[in-house]
């Protein structure tokens, strides 16, 4: 019975947050078109209210740990669900995401992503996509902000393992920026697929920065070790079992 009630609450929550996205999207569209600040304001409101709704409606409390970066840095984050996007976006001053190109055609998301300076990538073109990514990111340097990239290229369930893609290492070398790794356990409560949301403490943690200047192979090895190790620790805090059960 409790499971059915939580499932129903989760369904209502999902309906509410997407309806709220549409409402904000419509209300702020003129402001967003005229001003990038308007787009940022709308997205900040959406992220913060959705985080509060998650706590109130489905029992997902959230916590951001570690020093939040505010300068020109690259943030390389573990990606488990939409919730880690919201928590990172709410925490940093001006997030600019590396995002899959298909999202540009999504209602509201496409418009606001462009205005925020997000960089689309064609994941199917491999080497050509990486070269284009570097070029597009360089063009966004005239706008301040924190570049958010997901090294595994997609949402990864807590029990799954996926390789870290070379694009993050290429950007690290080409941009010469400090990289801030981010670990999380949010997928235990807000999964990448399905309706059910589970109550608990969802954490996003900014880890010790990696200074520029490392060779690409060493950087990628260190990034993966830090993010995966700490993410597993955060998931264990929440009762995650090595077999992937919860």
Short mmCIF file of N, CA and C in Angstrom, two decimals, residues 36 72 96 98 101 114-120 130-145 147 171 174-175 177:
data_model
loop_
_atom_site.label_atom_id
_atom_site.label_comp_id
_atom_site.label_asym_id
_atom_site.label_seq_id
_atom_site.Cartn_x
_atom_site.Cartn_y
_atom_site.Cartn_z
N UNK A 36 19.68 37.55 -21.70
CA UNK A 36 20.18 36.29 -21.17
C UNK A 36 19.94 36.20 -19.67
N UNK A 72 35.69 30.82 -13.70
CA UNK A 72 35.72 30.17 -15.00
C UNK A 72 36.37 28.79 -14.85
N UNK A 96 26.72 26.47 -17.74
CA UNK A 96 26.56 26.28 -19.18
C UNK A 96 26.85 24.81 -19.46
N UNK A 98 27.21 21.15 -21.44
CA UNK A 98 27.40 20.40 -22.67
C UNK A 98 26.20 19.47 -22.77
N UNK A 101 22.53 17.36 -28.79
CA UNK A 101 21.95 18.29 -29.75
C UNK A 101 20.43 18.16 -29.87
N UNK A 114 19.98 27.72 -25.33
CA UNK A 114 20.73 28.60 -26.23
C UNK A 114 21.04 29.93 -25.55
N UNK A 115 20.08 30.47 -24.84
CA UNK A 115 20.28 31.76 -24.19
C UNK A 115 21.26 31.68 -23.03
N UNK A 116 21.34 30.52 -22.39
CA UNK A 116 22.29 30.34 -21.29
C UNK A 116 23.71 30.10 -21.76
N UNK A 117 23.88 29.80 -23.05
CA UNK A 117 25.21 29.51 -23.57
C UNK A 117 25.57 28.04 -23.52
N UNK A 118 24.57 27.17 -23.40
CA UNK A 118 24.85 25.73 -23.42
C UNK A 118 25.38 25.32 -24.80
N UNK A 119 26.18 24.28 -24.81
CA UNK A 119 26.86 23.86 -26.04
C UNK A 119 26.34 22.49 -26.48
N UNK A 120 25.69 22.40 -27.64
CA UNK A 120 25.19 21.10 -28.11
C UNK A 120 26.30 20.27 -28.71
N UNK A 130 33.93 15.87 -31.27
CA UNK A 130 34.84 16.42 -30.27
C UNK A 130 35.48 17.71 -30.78
N UNK A 131 35.93 17.70 -32.04
CA UNK A 131 36.54 18.90 -32.62
C UNK A 131 35.55 20.06 -32.66
N UNK A 132 34.30 19.75 -33.06
CA UNK A 132 33.26 20.78 -33.11
C UNK A 132 32.94 21.28 -31.71
N UNK A 133 32.96 20.37 -30.72
CA UNK A 133 32.68 20.74 -29.34
C UNK A 133 33.70 21.75 -28.84
N UNK A 134 34.98 21.49 -29.08
CA UNK A 134 36.04 22.41 -28.65
C UNK A 134 35.84 23.78 -29.28
N UNK A 135 35.51 23.79 -30.56
CA UNK A 135 35.29 25.05 -31.27
C UNK A 135 34.11 25.82 -30.68
N UNK A 136 33.01 25.12 -30.43
CA UNK A 136 31.81 25.77 -29.91
C UNK A 136 32.02 26.29 -28.50
N UNK A 137 32.73 25.53 -27.66
CA UNK A 137 33.00 25.97 -26.30
C UNK A 137 33.86 27.22 -26.32
N UNK A 138 34.86 27.26 -27.20
CA UNK A 138 35.74 28.42 -27.30
C UNK A 138 34.94 29.68 -27.65
N UNK A 139 33.90 29.53 -28.45
CA UNK A 139 33.08 30.67 -28.84
C UNK A 139 32.27 31.22 -27.68
N UNK A 140 32.06 30.40 -26.66
CA UNK A 140 31.28 30.83 -25.50
C UNK A 140 32.13 31.50 -24.43
N UNK A 141 33.45 31.61 -24.67
CA UNK A 141 34.34 32.18 -23.66
C UNK A 141 34.03 33.64 -23.34
N UNK A 142 33.38 34.35 -24.27
CA UNK A 142 33.09 35.75 -24.00
C UNK A 142 31.95 35.92 -22.99
N UNK A 143 31.27 34.84 -22.66
CA UNK A 143 30.25 34.87 -21.61
C UNK A 143 30.78 34.13 -20.39
N UNK A 144 30.78 34.75 -19.20
CA UNK A 144 31.28 34.08 -18.01
C UNK A 144 30.37 32.93 -17.61
N UNK A 145 30.95 31.97 -16.91
CA UNK A 145 30.14 30.87 -16.43
C UNK A 145 30.94 29.62 -16.17
N UNK A 147 31.36 25.73 -17.05
CA UNK A 147 31.04 24.77 -18.10
C UNK A 147 30.82 23.40 -17.46
N UNK A 171 38.82 18.71 -23.81
CA UNK A 171 38.46 20.05 -23.35
C UNK A 171 39.39 20.53 -22.24
N UNK A 174 42.59 21.60 -24.00
CA UNK A 174 42.44 22.74 -24.91
C UNK A 174 42.08 24.03 -24.19
N UNK A 175 41.24 23.92 -23.15
CA UNK A 175 40.79 25.12 -22.46
C UNK A 175 41.79 25.60 -21.41
N UNK A 177 41.69 25.06 -18.28
CA UNK A 177 40.96 25.47 -17.09
C UNK A 177 41.09 24.45 -15.97
#
